[in-house]
Amino acid sequence: MTSDSVVLVRGAPGTGKSTLARQLMLHWGRGATVEVDDLRGMINQIDWTSHQQHFDGIRAAVLVCKHYLACKYRPIVLVDTFGYGSLEIATEELDDIPYTIVSLTGSNTTLRWRLIRRLVGYRDWRNAQKFNEHIRQTLGEHDLDFDTSKTSAKTIANRIVEQLEPDD
């Protein structure tokens, strides 16, 4: 991994994006995790269904990433669902900053089970399943993709680290 890298972690709600980000930071230490929803939540009278507010949150998150990079925090893990055009916004806003896309999916049964168990946050498992299918259909050629219903976040984090930091 180059010293300026950003890891974009995307997937449907319930696929384990935040859990994976925590595992990656356990390995990498000094970097930073930026969650788009944390920044979106700062908008007064947020409309969680607004595409424009989502896109604004992504742009704000990328600016935060750029600031952390300028302050020598590396790597940055940027977390969002990144679907339906929002991945393109993030990658365009990153300009020439190198990035890796990690796409997470899960079985419909696993997503349903995880979201029903949540006490707070997003719980619409039917919509999450649709989004999960969208992620599968839009996997890029160079995406690192993982099915989180079959593999633990720790194992996935180890595989990502192995791929981004190959032995010299």
XYZ file of N, CA and C in Angstrom:
504
model
N 0.853 -1.175 0.000
C 0.000 0.000 0.000
C 0.892 1.229 0.000
N 0.576 2.190 -0.826
C 1.350 3.422 -0.806
C 0.976 4.225 0.429
N 1.829 5.120 0.813
C 1.615 5.871 2.046
C 0.419 6.818 1.973
N -0.056 7.147 0.787
C -1.179 8.069 0.658
C -2.503 7.368 0.385
N -2.587 6.085 0.590
C -3.764 5.343 0.171
C -4.993 5.583 1.041
N -6.121 5.532 0.362
C -7.438 5.540 0.994
C -8.086 4.213 0.639
N -8.694 3.577 1.616
C -9.431 2.337 1.383
C -10.911 2.674 1.490
N -11.620 2.531 0.383
C -13.060 2.771 0.347
C -13.755 1.444 0.661
N -14.475 1.399 1.766
C -15.201 0.184 2.154
C -16.673 0.421 1.871
N -17.223 -0.404 0.973
C -18.623 -0.229 0.586
C -19.389 -1.532 0.757
N -20.694 -1.402 0.899
C -21.551 -2.569 1.017
C -22.900 -2.175 1.580
N -23.828 -3.085 1.488
C -25.177 -2.864 2.017
C -25.135 -2.772 3.533
N -26.142 -2.147 4.129
C -26.236 -2.177 5.583
C -26.231 -3.632 6.072
N -25.471 -3.878 7.123
C -25.417 -5.221 7.688
C -24.297 -6.094 7.157
N -23.503 -5.581 6.228
C -22.414 -6.398 5.687
C -21.143 -6.318 6.528
N -21.091 -5.400 7.483
C -19.935 -5.337 8.368
C -18.886 -4.309 8.001
N -19.298 -3.227 7.354
C -18.336 -2.203 6.929
C -17.603 -1.587 8.113
N -18.328 -1.164 9.115
C -17.715 -0.523 10.286
C -16.865 -1.509 11.071
N -17.332 -2.722 11.184
C -16.564 -3.758 11.885
C -15.251 -4.020 11.168
N -15.292 -4.098 9.844
C -14.074 -4.292 9.067
C -13.128 -3.102 9.249
N -13.660 -1.885 9.216
C -12.821 -0.696 9.394
C -12.099 -0.752 10.739
N -12.791 -1.169 11.790
C -12.141 -1.285 13.107
C -11.026 -2.329 13.073
N -11.253 -3.447 12.394
C -10.218 -4.484 12.292
C -9.000 -3.978 11.521
N -9.245 -3.235 10.451
C -8.133 -2.683 9.678
C -7.321 -1.695 10.526
N -8.001 -0.877 11.299
C -7.293 0.091 12.130
C -6.519 -0.597 13.257
N -6.988 -1.748 13.731
C -6.209 -2.501 14.715
C -4.853 -2.877 14.126
N -4.848 -3.198 12.830
C -3.588 -3.548 12.168
C -2.750 -2.318 11.864
N -3.391 -1.302 11.286
C -2.640 -0.162 10.786
C -2.333 0.889 11.845
N -3.110 0.959 12.876
C -2.800 1.878 13.968
C -3.080 3.340 13.709
N -2.111 4.099 13.259
C -2.175 5.550 13.240
C -3.130 6.139 12.202
N -3.615 5.401 11.295
C -4.516 5.928 10.269
C -5.792 6.486 10.865
N -6.781 6.672 10.026
C -8.063 7.218 10.482
C -9.203 6.528 9.739
N -10.332 6.465 10.405
C -11.561 5.951 9.796
C -12.535 7.109 9.672
N -13.096 7.279 8.490
C -14.078 8.334 8.235
C -15.347 7.654 7.752
N -16.432 7.841 8.493
C -17.720 7.250 8.111
C -18.627 8.356 7.570
N -19.084 8.173 6.351
C -19.940 9.170 5.704
C -21.180 9.437 6.546
N -21.788 8.408 7.100
C -23.011 8.616 7.889
C -22.775 9.470 9.126
N -21.561 9.430 9.696
C -21.270 10.302 10.833
C -21.332 11.761 10.404
N -20.797 12.055 9.225
C -20.834 13.434 8.729
C -22.244 13.829 8.287
N -22.944 12.910 7.660
C -24.327 13.204 7.261
C -25.185 13.505 8.477
N -24.919 12.806 9.568
C -25.691 12.998 10.795
C -25.521 14.372 11.409
N -24.539 15.131 10.943
C -24.325 16.489 11.437
C -25.247 17.502 10.767
N -25.922 17.091 9.716
C -26.839 17.994 9.010
C -28.098 18.152 9.859
N -28.460 19.405 10.148
C -29.700 19.659 10.881
C -30.882 19.223 10.028
N -31.828 18.586 10.652
C -33.031 18.097 9.979
C -32.670 17.214 8.779
N -31.797 16.254 9.035
C -31.336 15.339 7.983
C -32.507 14.573 7.379
N -32.469 14.422 6.087
C -33.404 13.561 5.377
C -32.582 12.392 4.858
N -32.648 11.253 5.547
C -31.805 10.104 5.212
C -32.128 9.518 3.846
N -33.238 9.940 3.244
C -33.588 9.454 1.907
C -33.100 10.401 0.806
N -32.537 11.538 1.175
C -32.107 12.540 0.202
C -30.782 12.136 -0.441
N -30.814 11.955 -1.746
C -29.580 11.648 -2.479
C -28.616 12.830 -2.413
N -29.132 14.040 -2.515
C -28.267 15.223 -2.475
C -27.532 15.319 -1.140
N -28.235 15.085 -0.032
C -27.576 15.143 1.270
C -26.548 14.019 1.408
N -26.827 12.864 0.817
C -25.853 11.776 0.819
C -24.611 12.180 0.038
N -24.805 12.728 -1.142
C -23.669 13.173 -1.959
C -22.877 14.275 -1.248
N -23.577 15.188 -0.563
C -22.901 16.233 0.209
C -22.055 15.602 1.322
N -22.595 14.579 1.959
C -21.852 13.877 3.007
C -20.607 13.202 2.468
N -20.701 12.632 1.284
C -19.534 11.992 0.658
C -18.467 13.038 0.365
N -18.877 14.162 -0.205
C -17.904 15.216 -0.510
C -17.233 15.724 0.775
N -18.012 15.884 1.837
C -17.442 16.318 3.116
C -16.476 15.261 3.650
N -16.834 13.998 3.521
C -15.968 12.915 4.007
C -14.647 12.884 3.249
N -14.694 13.114 1.951
C -13.457 13.127 1.165
C -12.578 14.302 1.598
N -13.181 15.450 1.887
C -12.395 16.587 2.381
C -11.728 16.253 3.718
N -12.440 15.547 4.580
C -11.858 15.120 5.861
C -10.695 14.166 5.596
N -10.871 13.240 4.665
C -9.792 12.313 4.305
C -8.561 13.078 3.832
N -8.776 14.053 2.958
C -7.655 14.843 2.440
C -6.942 15.583 3.562
N -7.702 16.105 4.507
C -7.090 16.800 5.636
C -6.251 15.831 6.470
N -6.788 14.669 6.774
C -6.029 13.679 7.549
C -4.764 13.253 6.812
N -4.848 13.083 5.515
C -3.658 12.745 4.740
C -2.612 13.858 4.837
N -3.066 15.113 4.742
C -2.148 16.250 4.859
C -1.489 16.293 6.237
N -2.186 15.772 7.244
C -1.648 15.716 8.610
C -0.841 14.442 8.859
N -0.600 13.682 7.795
C 0.241 12.465 7.829
C -0.427 11.262 8.499
N -1.755 11.250 8.589
C -2.452 10.050 9.038
C -2.617 9.140 7.840
N -2.144 7.908 7.958
C -2.215 6.960 6.848
C -2.316 5.556 7.382
N -3.055 4.718 6.717
C -4.026 4.969 5.650
C -5.346 5.464 6.228
N -6.210 5.905 5.331
C -7.542 6.354 5.694
C -8.534 5.306 5.206
N -9.448 4.914 6.070
C -10.520 4.003 5.679
C -11.793 4.840 5.607
N -12.362 4.938 4.421
C -13.575 5.711 4.174
C -14.735 4.735 4.010
N -15.753 4.846 4.864
C -16.829 3.869 4.940
C -18.158 4.475 4.497
N -18.829 3.787 3.569
C -20.178 4.174 3.140
C -20.761 3.021 2.335
N -22.040 3.104 2.042
C -22.639 2.108 1.157
C -22.094 2.261 -0.258
N -21.798 3.477 -0.681
C -21.233 3.787 -2.002
C -21.958 3.060 -3.136
N -23.198 3.351 -3.285
C -23.947 2.759 -4.377
C -24.714 3.812 -5.149
N -25.284 3.385 -6.256
C -26.164 4.224 -7.060
C -25.531 5.572 -7.407
N -24.289 5.545 -7.857
C -23.613 6.751 -8.320
C -22.724 7.424 -7.298
N -22.823 7.046 -6.040
C -22.038 7.749 -5.022
C -20.572 7.315 -4.999
N -20.261 6.100 -5.438
C -18.867 5.680 -5.515
C -18.111 6.558 -6.509
N -18.742 6.860 -7.625
C -18.124 7.710 -8.637
C -17.853 9.109 -8.091
N -18.757 9.620 -7.273
C -18.537 10.943 -6.664
C -17.299 10.894 -5.778
N -17.198 9.861 -4.940
C -16.049 9.748 -4.031
C -14.740 9.636 -4.798
N -14.703 8.787 -5.802
C -13.441 8.576 -6.525
C -13.047 9.822 -7.324
N -14.019 10.535 -7.878
C -13.699 11.778 -8.578
C -13.171 12.828 -7.605
N -13.776 12.929 -6.433
C -13.359 13.925 -5.443
C -11.972 13.607 -4.875
N -11.570 12.345 -4.901
C -10.244 11.977 -4.401
C -9.125 12.464 -5.323
N -9.493 12.922 -6.509
C -8.522 13.429 -7.478
C -7.471 12.362 -7.763
N -6.209 12.675 -7.518
C -5.118 11.753 -7.831
C -4.659 10.927 -6.628
N -5.426 10.940 -5.551
C -5.051 10.170 -4.368
C -5.313 8.691 -4.650
N -4.294 7.842 -4.451
C -4.498 6.406 -4.707
C -5.514 5.813 -3.726
N -6.352 4.942 -4.240
C -7.370 4.311 -3.395
C -7.566 2.867 -3.808
N -8.127 2.114 -2.879
C -8.521 0.728 -3.110
C -9.982 0.608 -2.724
N -10.746 -0.110 -3.519
C -12.164 -0.334 -3.207
C -12.317 -1.731 -2.642
N -12.936 -1.800 -1.463
C -13.285 -3.077 -0.844
C -14.799 -3.156 -0.840
N -15.335 -4.171 -1.522
C -16.783 -4.352 -1.615
C -17.204 -5.541 -0.763
N -18.164 -5.300 0.121
C -18.667 -6.349 1.009
C -20.089 -6.714 0.625
N -20.361 -7.992 0.587
C -21.711 -8.492 0.370
C -21.984 -9.568 1.409
N -23.214 -10.024 1.430
C -23.594 -11.096 2.341
C -24.798 -11.824 1.789
N -25.077 -12.979 2.333
C -26.268 -13.706 1.893
C -27.509 -12.962 2.390
N -28.613 -13.123 1.698
C -29.856 -12.469 2.109
C -30.254 -12.886 3.526
N -30.067 -14.136 3.854
C -30.406 -14.619 5.192
C -29.550 -13.928 6.248
N -28.264 -13.812 5.977
C -27.360 -13.170 6.929
C -27.719 -11.705 7.123
N -27.972 -10.986 6.033
C -28.331 -9.572 6.155
C -29.609 -9.407 6.963
N -30.591 -10.209 6.661
C -31.868 -10.115 7.389
C -31.633 -10.348 8.875
N -30.902 -11.392 9.212
C -30.646 -11.736 10.598
C -29.900 -10.609 11.315
N -28.868 -10.069 10.674
C -28.078 -9.004 11.299
C -28.898 -7.737 11.525
N -29.708 -7.357 10.542
C -30.460 -6.108 10.661
C -31.628 -6.234 11.635
N -32.268 -7.370 11.690
C -33.361 -7.565 12.642
C -32.833 -7.486 14.073
N -31.616 -7.960 14.289
C -31.018 -7.948 15.635
C -30.574 -6.567 16.091
N -30.399 -5.634 15.175
C -29.934 -4.290 15.550
C -30.939 -3.612 16.470
N -30.405 -2.957 17.488
C -31.257 -2.196 18.395
C -31.465 -0.769 17.903
N -30.454 -0.231 17.221
C -30.537 1.129 16.675
C -29.966 1.118 15.261
N -30.240 2.187 14.544
C -29.682 2.324 13.201
C -30.585 1.712 12.145
N -30.018 1.557 10.995
C -30.742 1.078 9.815
C -31.166 -0.377 10.009
N -32.456 -0.655 9.771
C -32.952 -2.013 10.004
C -33.792 -2.555 8.840
N -33.893 -1.838 7.743
C -34.733 -2.263 6.614
C -34.001 -3.342 5.815
N -34.190 -4.588 6.205
C -33.444 -5.682 5.586
C -33.864 -5.928 4.145
N -35.106 -5.630 3.792
C -35.524 -5.829 2.395
C -34.767 -4.881 1.464
N -34.677 -3.627 1.860
C -33.932 -2.659 1.059
C -32.442 -3.002 1.054
N -31.931 -3.458 2.180
C -30.518 -3.855 2.254
C -30.236 -4.998 1.282
N -31.158 -5.925 1.145
C -30.969 -7.035 0.206
C -30.927 -6.524 -1.232
N -31.753 -5.542 -1.570
C -31.707 -4.948 -2.912
C -30.363 -4.255 -3.137
N -29.925 -3.539 -2.124
C -28.652 -2.842 -2.232
C -27.510 -3.841 -2.367
N -27.595 -4.934 -1.634
C -26.593 -5.999 -1.693
C -26.464 -6.530 -3.123
N -27.579 -6.726 -3.770
C -27.562 -7.197 -5.164
C -26.938 -6.136 -6.076
N -27.235 -4.872 -5.812
C -26.632 -3.778 -6.590
C -25.106 -3.814 -6.462
N -24.613 -4.019 -5.266
C -23.154 -4.079 -5.057
C -22.575 -5.235 -5.869
N -23.212 -6.387 -5.818
C -22.726 -7.545 -6.587
C -22.665 -7.243 -8.079
N -23.667 -6.515 -8.579
C -23.748 -6.228 -10.011
C -22.776 -5.136 -10.453
N -22.262 -4.356 -9.518
C -21.400 -3.235 -9.886
C -19.960 -3.420 -9.405
N -19.574 -4.652 -9.120
C -18.192 -4.901 -8.708
C -17.251 -4.487 -9.830
N -16.236 -3.738 -9.461
C -15.237 -3.331 -10.438
C -14.181 -4.403 -10.610
N -13.486 -4.307 -11.707
C -12.453 -5.282 -12.052
C -11.377 -5.400 -10.970
N -11.086 -4.289 -10.304
C -10.001 -4.283 -9.320
C -10.502 -4.258 -7.878
N -11.819 -4.314 -7.684
C -12.355 -4.342 -6.322
C -11.844 -5.577 -5.583
N -11.581 -5.412 -4.311
C -11.379 -6.560 -3.436
C -12.764 -6.858 -2.881
N -13.323 -8.014 -3.217
C -14.691 -8.282 -2.776
C -14.737 -9.506 -1.874
N -15.606 -9.402 -0.850
C -15.713 -10.443 0.157
C -17.171 -10.649 0.543
N -17.533 -11.912 0.754
C -18.843 -12.264 1.282
C -18.697 -12.392 2.790
N -19.270 -11.453 3.528
C -19.089 -11.417 4.980
C -19.959 -12.419 5.718
N -20.852 -13.083 5.014
C -21.643 -14.111 5.683
C -20.837 -15.388 5.833
N -19.732 -15.485 5.121
C -18.910 -16.692 5.146
C -17.563 -16.486 5.834
N -17.185 -15.235 6.069
C -15.843 -14.944 6.540
C -15.893 -13.851 7.600
N -15.103 -13.980 8.649
C -15.085 -12.992 9.731
C -14.388 -11.706 9.285
N -14.715 -10.623 9.968
C -14.087 -9.332 9.673
C -12.580 -9.405 9.889
N -12.141 -10.122 10.901
C -10.706 -10.239 11.167
C -9.997 -10.946 10.014
N -10.593 -12.021 9.508
C -10.005 -12.749 8.380
C -9.976 -11.877 7.132
N -11.066 -11.148 6.878
C -11.114 -10.258 5.719
C -10.054 -9.167 5.857
N -9.931 -8.584 7.040
C -8.922 -7.555 7.256
C -7.525 -8.112 6.980
N -7.251 -9.315 7.457
C -5.942 -9.928 7.200
C -5.696 -10.114 5.708
N -6.720 -10.520 4.973
C -6.571 -10.702 3.521
C -6.335 -9.378 2.811
N -7.011 -8.336 3.263
C -6.815 -7.013 2.663
C -5.388 -6.545 2.917
N -4.934 -6.684 4.146
C -3.569 -6.273 4.494
C -2.562 -7.044 3.655
N -2.767 -8.350 3.490
C -1.855 -9.161 2.656
C -1.814 -8.666 1.224
N -2.958 -8.267 0.678
C -3.009 -7.810 -0.702
C -2.447 -6.414 -0.881
N -2.625 -5.566 0.132
C -2.161 -4.190 0.007
C -0.733 -3.992 0.488
N -0.250 -4.941 1.262
C 1.129 -4.865 1.770
C 1.859 -6.168 1.469
N 2.062 -6.468 0.192
C 2.724 -7.735 -0.142
C 4.155 -7.760 0.393
N 4.616 -8.959 0.701
C 6.002 -9.115 1.166
C 6.960 -8.628 0.086
N 7.946 -7.879 0.507
C 8.931 -7.368 -0.451
C 9.965 -8.410 -0.798
